[in-house]
PDB file of C-alpha atoms in Angstrom:
ATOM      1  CA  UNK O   1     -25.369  -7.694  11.435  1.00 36.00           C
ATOM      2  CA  UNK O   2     -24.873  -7.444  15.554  1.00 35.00           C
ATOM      3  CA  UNK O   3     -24.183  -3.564  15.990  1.00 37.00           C
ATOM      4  CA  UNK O   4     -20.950  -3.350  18.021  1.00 38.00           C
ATOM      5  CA  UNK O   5     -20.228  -0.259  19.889  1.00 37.00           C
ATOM      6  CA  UNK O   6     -16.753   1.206  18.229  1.00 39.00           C
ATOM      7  CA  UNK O   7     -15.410   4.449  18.795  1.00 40.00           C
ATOM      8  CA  UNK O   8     -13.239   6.212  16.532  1.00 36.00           C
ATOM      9  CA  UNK O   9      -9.252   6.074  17.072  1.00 40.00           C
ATOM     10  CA  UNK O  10      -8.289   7.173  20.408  1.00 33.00           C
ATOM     11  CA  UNK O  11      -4.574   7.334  19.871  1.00 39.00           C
ATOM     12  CA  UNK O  12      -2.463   6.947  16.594  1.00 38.00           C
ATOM     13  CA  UNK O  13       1.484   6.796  16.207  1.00 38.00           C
ATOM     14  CA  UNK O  14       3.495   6.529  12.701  1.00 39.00           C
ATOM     15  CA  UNK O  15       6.365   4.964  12.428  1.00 41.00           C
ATOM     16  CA  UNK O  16       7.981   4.656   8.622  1.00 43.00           C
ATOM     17  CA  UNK O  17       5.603   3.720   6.391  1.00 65.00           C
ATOM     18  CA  UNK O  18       3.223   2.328   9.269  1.00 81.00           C
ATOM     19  CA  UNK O  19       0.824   3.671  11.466  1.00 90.00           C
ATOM     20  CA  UNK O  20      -0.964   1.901  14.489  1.00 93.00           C
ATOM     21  CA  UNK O  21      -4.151   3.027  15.648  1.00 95.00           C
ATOM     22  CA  UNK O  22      -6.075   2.317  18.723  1.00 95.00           C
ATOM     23  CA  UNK O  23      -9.414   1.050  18.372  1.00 94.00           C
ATOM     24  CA  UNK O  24     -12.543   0.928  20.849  1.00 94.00           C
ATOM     25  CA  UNK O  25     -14.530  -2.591  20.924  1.00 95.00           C
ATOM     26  CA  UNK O  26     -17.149  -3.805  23.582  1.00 95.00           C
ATOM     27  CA  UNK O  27     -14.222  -6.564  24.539  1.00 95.00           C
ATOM     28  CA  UNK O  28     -12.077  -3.922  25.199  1.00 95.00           C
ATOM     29  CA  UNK O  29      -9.407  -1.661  23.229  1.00 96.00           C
ATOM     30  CA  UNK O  30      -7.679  -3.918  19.894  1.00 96.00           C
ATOM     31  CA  UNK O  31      -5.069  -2.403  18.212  1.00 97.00           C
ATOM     32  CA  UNK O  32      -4.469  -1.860  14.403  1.00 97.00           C
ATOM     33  CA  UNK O  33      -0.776  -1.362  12.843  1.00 97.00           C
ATOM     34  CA  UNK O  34      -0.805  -0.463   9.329  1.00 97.00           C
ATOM     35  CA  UNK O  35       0.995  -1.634   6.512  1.00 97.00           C
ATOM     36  CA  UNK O  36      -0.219   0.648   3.533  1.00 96.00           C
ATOM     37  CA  UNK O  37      -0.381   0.268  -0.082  1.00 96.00           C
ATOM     38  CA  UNK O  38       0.676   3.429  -2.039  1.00 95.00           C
ATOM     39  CA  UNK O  39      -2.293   5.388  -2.906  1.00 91.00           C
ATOM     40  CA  UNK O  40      -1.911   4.890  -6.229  1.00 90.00           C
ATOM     41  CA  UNK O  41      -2.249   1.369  -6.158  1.00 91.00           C
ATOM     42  CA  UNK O  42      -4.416   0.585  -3.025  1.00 95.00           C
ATOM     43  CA  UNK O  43      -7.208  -1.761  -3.956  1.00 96.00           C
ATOM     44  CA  UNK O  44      -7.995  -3.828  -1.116  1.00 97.00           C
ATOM     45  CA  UNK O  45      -7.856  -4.300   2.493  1.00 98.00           C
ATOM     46  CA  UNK O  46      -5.887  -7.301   4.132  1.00 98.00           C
ATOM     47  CA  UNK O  47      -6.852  -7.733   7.717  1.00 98.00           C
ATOM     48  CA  UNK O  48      -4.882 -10.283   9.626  1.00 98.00           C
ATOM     49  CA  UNK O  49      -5.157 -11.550  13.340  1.00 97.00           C
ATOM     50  CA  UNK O  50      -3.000 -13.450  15.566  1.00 96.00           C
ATOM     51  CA  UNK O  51      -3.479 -16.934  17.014  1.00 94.00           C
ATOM     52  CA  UNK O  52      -4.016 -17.747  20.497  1.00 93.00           C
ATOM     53  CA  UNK O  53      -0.334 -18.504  21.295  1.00 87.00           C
ATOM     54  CA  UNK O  54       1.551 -15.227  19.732  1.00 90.00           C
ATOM     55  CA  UNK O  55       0.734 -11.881  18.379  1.00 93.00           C
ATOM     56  CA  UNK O  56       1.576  -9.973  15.421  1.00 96.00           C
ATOM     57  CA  UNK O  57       5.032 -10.770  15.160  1.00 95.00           C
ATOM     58  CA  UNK O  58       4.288 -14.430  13.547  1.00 96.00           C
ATOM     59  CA  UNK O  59       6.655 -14.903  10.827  1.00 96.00           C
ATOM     60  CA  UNK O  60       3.648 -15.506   8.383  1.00 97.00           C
ATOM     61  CA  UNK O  61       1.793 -12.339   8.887  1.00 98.00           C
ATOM     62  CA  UNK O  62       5.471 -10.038   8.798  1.00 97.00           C
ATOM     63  CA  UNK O  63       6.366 -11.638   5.806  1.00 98.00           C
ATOM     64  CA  UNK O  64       2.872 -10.664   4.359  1.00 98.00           C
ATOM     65  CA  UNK O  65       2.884  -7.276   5.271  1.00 97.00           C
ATOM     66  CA  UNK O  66       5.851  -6.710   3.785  1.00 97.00           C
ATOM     67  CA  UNK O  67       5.242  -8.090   0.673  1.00 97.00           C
ATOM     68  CA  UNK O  68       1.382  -7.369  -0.183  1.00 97.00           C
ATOM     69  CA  UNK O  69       1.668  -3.827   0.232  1.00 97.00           C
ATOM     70  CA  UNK O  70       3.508  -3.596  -3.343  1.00 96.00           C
ATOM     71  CA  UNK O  71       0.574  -5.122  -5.156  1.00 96.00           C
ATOM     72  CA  UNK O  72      -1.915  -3.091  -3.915  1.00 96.00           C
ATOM     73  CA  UNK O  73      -2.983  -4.415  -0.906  1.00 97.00           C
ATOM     74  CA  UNK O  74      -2.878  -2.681   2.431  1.00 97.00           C
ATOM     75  CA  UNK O  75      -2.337  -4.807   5.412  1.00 98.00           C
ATOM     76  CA  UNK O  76      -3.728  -4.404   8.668  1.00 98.00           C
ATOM     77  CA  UNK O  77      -2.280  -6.677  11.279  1.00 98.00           C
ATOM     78  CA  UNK O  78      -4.646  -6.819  14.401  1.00 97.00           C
ATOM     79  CA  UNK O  79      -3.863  -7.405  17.856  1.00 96.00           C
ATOM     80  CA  UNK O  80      -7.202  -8.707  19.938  1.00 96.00           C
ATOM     81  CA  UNK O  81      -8.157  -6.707  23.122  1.00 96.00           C
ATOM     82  CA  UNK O  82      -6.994  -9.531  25.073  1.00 94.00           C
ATOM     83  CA  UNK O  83      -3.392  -8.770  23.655  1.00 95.00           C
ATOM     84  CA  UNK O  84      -2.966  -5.264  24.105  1.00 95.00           C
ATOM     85  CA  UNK O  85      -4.197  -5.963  27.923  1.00 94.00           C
ATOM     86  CA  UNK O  86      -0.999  -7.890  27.920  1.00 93.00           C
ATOM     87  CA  UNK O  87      -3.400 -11.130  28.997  1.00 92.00           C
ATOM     88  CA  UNK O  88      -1.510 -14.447  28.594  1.00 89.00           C
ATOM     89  CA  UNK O  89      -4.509 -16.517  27.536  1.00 90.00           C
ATOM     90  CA  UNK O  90      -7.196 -15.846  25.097  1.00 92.00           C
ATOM     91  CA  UNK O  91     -11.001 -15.304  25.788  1.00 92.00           C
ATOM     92  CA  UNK O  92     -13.495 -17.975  24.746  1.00 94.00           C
ATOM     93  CA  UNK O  93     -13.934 -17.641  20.679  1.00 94.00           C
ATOM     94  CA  UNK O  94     -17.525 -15.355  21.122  1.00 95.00           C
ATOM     95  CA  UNK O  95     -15.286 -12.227  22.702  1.00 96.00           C
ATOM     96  CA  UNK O  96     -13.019 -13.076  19.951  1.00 96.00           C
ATOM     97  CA  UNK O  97     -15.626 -12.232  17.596  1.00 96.00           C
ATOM     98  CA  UNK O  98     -16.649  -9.377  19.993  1.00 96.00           C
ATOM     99  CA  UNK O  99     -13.200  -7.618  19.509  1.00 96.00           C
ATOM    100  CA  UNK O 100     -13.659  -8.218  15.651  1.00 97.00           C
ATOM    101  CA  UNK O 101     -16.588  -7.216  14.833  1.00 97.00           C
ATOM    102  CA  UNK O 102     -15.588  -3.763  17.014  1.00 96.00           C
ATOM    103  CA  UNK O 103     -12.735  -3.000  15.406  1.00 95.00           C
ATOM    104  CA  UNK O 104     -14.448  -3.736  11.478  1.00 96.00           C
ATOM    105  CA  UNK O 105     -15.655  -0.182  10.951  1.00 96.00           C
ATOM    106  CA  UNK O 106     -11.782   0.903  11.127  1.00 96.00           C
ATOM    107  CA  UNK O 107     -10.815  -1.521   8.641  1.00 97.00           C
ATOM    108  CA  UNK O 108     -13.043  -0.256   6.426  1.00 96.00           C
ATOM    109  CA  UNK O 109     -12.579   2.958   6.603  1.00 95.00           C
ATOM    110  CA  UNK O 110     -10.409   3.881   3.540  1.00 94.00           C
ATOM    111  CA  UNK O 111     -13.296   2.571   1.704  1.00 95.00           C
ATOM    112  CA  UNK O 112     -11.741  -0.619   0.229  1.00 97.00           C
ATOM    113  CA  UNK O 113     -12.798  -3.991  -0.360  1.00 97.00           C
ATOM    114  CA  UNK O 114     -11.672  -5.912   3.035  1.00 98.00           C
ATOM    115  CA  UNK O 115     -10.380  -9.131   3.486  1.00 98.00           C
ATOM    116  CA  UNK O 116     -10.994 -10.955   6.169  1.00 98.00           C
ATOM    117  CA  UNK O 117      -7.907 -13.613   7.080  1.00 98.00           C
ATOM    118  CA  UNK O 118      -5.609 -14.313  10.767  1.00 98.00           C
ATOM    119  CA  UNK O 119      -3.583 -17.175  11.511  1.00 97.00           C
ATOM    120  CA  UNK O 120      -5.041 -20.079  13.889  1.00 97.00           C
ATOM    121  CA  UNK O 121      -7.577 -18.860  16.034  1.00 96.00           C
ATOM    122  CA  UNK O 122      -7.406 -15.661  13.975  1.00 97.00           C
ATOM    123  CA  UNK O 123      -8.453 -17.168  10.867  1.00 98.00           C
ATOM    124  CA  UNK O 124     -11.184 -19.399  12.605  1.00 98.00           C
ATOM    125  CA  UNK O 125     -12.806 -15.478  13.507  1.00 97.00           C
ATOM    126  CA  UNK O 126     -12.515 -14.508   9.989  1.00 98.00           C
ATOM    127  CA  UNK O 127     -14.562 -17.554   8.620  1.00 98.00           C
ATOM    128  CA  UNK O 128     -17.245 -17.224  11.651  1.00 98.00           C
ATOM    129  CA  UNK O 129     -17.500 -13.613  10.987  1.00 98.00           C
ATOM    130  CA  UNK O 130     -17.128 -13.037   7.061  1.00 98.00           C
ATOM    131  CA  UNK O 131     -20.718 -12.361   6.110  1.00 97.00           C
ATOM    132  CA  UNK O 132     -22.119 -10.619   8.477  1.00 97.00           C
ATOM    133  CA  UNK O 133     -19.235  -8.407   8.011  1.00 98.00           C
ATOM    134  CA  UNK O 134     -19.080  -8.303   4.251  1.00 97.00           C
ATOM    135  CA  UNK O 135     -15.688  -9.681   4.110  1.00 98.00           C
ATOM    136  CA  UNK O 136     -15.058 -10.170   0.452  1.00 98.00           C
ATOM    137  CA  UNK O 137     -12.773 -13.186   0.957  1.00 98.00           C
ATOM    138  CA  UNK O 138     -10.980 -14.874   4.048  1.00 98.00           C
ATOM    139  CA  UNK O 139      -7.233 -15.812   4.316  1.00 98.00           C
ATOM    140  CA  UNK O 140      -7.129 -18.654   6.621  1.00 98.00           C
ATOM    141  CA  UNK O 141      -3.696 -19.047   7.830  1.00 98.00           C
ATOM    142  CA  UNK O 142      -2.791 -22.139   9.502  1.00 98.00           C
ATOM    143  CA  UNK O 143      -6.869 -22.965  10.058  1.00 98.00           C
ATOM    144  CA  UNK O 144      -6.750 -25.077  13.353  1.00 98.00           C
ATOM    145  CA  UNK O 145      -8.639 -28.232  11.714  1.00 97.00           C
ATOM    146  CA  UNK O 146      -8.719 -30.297  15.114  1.00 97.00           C
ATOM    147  CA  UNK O 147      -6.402 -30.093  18.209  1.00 94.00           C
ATOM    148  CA  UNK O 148      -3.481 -31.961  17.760  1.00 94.00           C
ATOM    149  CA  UNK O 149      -4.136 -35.422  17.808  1.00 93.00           C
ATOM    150  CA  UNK O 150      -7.822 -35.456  18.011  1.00 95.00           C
ATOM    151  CA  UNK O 151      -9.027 -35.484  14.516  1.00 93.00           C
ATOM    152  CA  UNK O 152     -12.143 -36.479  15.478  1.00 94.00           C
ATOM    153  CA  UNK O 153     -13.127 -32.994  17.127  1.00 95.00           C
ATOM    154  CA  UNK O 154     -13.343 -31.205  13.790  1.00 96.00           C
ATOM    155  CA  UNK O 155     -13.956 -27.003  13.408  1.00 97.00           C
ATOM    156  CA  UNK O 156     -14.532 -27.686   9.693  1.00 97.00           C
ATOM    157  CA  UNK O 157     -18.219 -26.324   9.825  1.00 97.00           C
ATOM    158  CA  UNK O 158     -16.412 -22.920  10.355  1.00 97.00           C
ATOM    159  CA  UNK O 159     -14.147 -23.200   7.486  1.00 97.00           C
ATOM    160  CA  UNK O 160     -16.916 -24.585   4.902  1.00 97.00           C
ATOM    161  CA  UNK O 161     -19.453 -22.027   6.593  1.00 97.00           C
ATOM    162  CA  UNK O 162     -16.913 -18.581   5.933  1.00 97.00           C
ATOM    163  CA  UNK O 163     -19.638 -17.766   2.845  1.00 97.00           C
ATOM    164  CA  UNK O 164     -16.880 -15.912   0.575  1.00 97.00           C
ATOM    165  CA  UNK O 165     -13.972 -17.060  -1.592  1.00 97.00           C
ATOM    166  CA  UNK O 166     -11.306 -18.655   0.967  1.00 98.00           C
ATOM    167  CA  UNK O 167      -7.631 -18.938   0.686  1.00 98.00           C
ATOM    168  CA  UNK O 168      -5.954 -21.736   3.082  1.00 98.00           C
ATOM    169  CA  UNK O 169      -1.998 -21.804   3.472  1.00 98.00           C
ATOM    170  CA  UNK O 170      -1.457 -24.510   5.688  1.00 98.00           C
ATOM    171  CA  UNK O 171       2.315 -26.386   6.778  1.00 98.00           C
ATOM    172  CA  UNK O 172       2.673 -29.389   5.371  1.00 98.00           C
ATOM    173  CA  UNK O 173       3.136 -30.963   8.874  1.00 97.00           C
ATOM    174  CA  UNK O 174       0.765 -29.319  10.890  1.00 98.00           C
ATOM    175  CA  UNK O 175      -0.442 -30.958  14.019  1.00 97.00           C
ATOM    176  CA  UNK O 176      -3.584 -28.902  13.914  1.00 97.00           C
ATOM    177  CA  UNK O 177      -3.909 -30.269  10.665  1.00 97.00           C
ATOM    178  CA  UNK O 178      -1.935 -31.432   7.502  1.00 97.00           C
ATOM    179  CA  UNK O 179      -3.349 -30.793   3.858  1.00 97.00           C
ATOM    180  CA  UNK O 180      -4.750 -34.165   3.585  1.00 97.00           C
ATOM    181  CA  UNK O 181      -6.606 -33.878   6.286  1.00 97.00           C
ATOM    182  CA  UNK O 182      -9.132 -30.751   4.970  1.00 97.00           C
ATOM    183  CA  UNK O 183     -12.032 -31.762   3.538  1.00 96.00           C
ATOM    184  CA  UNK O 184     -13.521 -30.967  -0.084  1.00 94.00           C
ATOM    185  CA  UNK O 185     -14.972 -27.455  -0.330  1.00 94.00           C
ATOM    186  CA  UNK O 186     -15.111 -24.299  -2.480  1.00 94.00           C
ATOM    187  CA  UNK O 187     -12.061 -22.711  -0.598  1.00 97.00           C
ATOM    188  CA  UNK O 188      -8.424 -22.807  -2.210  1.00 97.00           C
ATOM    189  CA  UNK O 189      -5.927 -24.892  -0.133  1.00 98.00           C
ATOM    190  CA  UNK O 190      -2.333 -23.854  -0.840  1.00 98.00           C
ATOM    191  CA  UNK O 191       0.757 -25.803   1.456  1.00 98.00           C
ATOM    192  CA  UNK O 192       4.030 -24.823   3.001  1.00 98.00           C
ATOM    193  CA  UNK O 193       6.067 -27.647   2.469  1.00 98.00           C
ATOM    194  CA  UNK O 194       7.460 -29.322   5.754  1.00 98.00           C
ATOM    195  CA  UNK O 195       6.051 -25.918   7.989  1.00 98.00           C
ATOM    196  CA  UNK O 196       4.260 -26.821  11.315  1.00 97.00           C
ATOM    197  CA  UNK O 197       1.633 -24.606  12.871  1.00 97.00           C
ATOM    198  CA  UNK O 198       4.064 -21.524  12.548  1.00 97.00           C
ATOM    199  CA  UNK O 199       5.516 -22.536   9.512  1.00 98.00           C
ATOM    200  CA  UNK O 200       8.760 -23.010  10.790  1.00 97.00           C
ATOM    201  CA  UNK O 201      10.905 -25.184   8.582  1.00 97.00           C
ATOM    202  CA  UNK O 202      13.254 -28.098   9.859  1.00 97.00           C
ATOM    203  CA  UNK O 203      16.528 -27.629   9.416  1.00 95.00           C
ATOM    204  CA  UNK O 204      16.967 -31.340   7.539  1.00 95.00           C
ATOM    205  CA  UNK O 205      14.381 -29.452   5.046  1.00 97.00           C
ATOM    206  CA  UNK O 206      15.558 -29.349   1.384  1.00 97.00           C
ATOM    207  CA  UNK O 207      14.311 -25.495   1.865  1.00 97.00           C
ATOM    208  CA  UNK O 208      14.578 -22.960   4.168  1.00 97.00           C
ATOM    209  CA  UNK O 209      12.761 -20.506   6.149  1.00 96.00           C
ATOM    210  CA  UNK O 210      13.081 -17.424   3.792  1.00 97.00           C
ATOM    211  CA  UNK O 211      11.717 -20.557   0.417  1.00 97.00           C
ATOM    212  CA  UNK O 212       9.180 -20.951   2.617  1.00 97.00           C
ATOM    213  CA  UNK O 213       7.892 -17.297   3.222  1.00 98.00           C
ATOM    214  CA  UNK O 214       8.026 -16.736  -0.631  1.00 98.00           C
ATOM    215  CA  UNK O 215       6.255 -19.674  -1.592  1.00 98.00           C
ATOM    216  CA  UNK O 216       3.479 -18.025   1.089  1.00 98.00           C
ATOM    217  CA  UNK O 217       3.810 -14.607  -0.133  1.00 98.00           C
ATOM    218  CA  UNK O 218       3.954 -15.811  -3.903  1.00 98.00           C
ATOM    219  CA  UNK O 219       0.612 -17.623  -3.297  1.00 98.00           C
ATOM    220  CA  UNK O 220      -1.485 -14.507  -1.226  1.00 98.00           C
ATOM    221  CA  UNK O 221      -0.346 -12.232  -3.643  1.00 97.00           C
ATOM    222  CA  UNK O 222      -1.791 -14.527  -6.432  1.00 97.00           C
ATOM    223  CA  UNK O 223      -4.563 -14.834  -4.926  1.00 97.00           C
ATOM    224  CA  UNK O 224      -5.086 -11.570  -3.734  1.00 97.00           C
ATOM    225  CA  UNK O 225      -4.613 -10.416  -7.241  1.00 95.00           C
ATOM    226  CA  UNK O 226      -7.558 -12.367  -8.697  1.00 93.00           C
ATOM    227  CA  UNK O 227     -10.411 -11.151  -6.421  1.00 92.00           C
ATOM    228  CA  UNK O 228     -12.366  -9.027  -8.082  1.00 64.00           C
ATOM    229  CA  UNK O 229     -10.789  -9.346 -11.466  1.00 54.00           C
TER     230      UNK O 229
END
């Protein structure tokens, strides 16, 4: 594994039941908020990136923190470097992995099992970055298939190459790729009915924003329960 200078956390706040930490990468500082599980029930580690076009306020990765938390899983939700240097545009996809691999040692600090997972570009630096890390599973939120409308430039390799059980929740009309599209592979693919990219439901929709978060938390928490049972 490529030894990434981290430093331990600069800087921590808490806020309710969550706590954000500060962490030191060689792509600059990332940031970690916490969503705990009680101690009780902890198990496993959930750590969740943003996509190149938002940050941790994605509907997706709220709703999961707020839900997974209850079943044992503490959630991390990650904000790159790049993000916390309030940049607009994100670095090519090897500082991604820079930032990630930095930050790692935090995430497993409590001495759980981590998951690996992040929505679009987040969830493309989960797969790339799984082994070496010793993820023991990726969640792959709305996995970025192909730009919109070019089918033909596939990132498949990195979703086939993650190494470790993979979960895939993708909208059922994503432009960066519908269900249909993915090809055959070990991972579990699980669809958002009518979501795009951010899983944002039309209002014509016979369901609603809210069915559509719980048919997303239902399935990661399914999931989630499984590994290592």
């Amino acid at each position: 594994m490529t030894k990434s200078v981290t430093k331990s956390v600069t800087k921590s706040v808490t806020k309710g039941v969550t706590k954000s930490e500060i962490a030191s990468t060689d792509a600059g500082e990332a940031r970690i908020t916490w969503h705990p599980a009680p101690k009780s029930k902890a198990r496993l580690v959930l750590a969740l990136s943003h996509g190149a076009g938002g940050g941790i306020e994605a509907r997706d990765l709220r709703a999961i923190a707020a839900a997974l938390p209850a079943h044992g899983v503490s959630v991390a939700l990650v904000e790159q470097p790049w993000r916390v240097a309030g940049k607009k545009v994100a670095p090519a996809p090897k500082t991604l992995d820079v930032g990630w691999r930095g930050l790692w040692p935090a995430l497993a600090k409590p001495g759980l099992p981590v998951i690996a997972g992040g929505r679009s570009a987040g969830a493309r630096v989960a797969c790339r970055t799984a082994t070496e890390l010793g993820a023991v599973a990726v969640l792959a939120l709305s996995f970025p298939l192909h730009p919109p409308g070019k089918p033909e430039k596939s990132r498949a390799d990195e979703l086939l190459g993650a190494g470790v059980p993979t979960l895939v929740v993708q909208g059922g009309n994503d432009p960066f790729g519908k269900p249909a599209e993915f090809p055959e592979g070990t991972y579990e693919l699980m669809e958002v009915p009518f979501g795009d990219h951010g899983f944002a439901i039309p209002k014509r929709a016979p369901i609603d924003e809210a069915e559509a978060m719980t048919i997303l938390t239902d399935g990661v928490t399914r999931w989630a329960g499984m590994l290592g049972a």
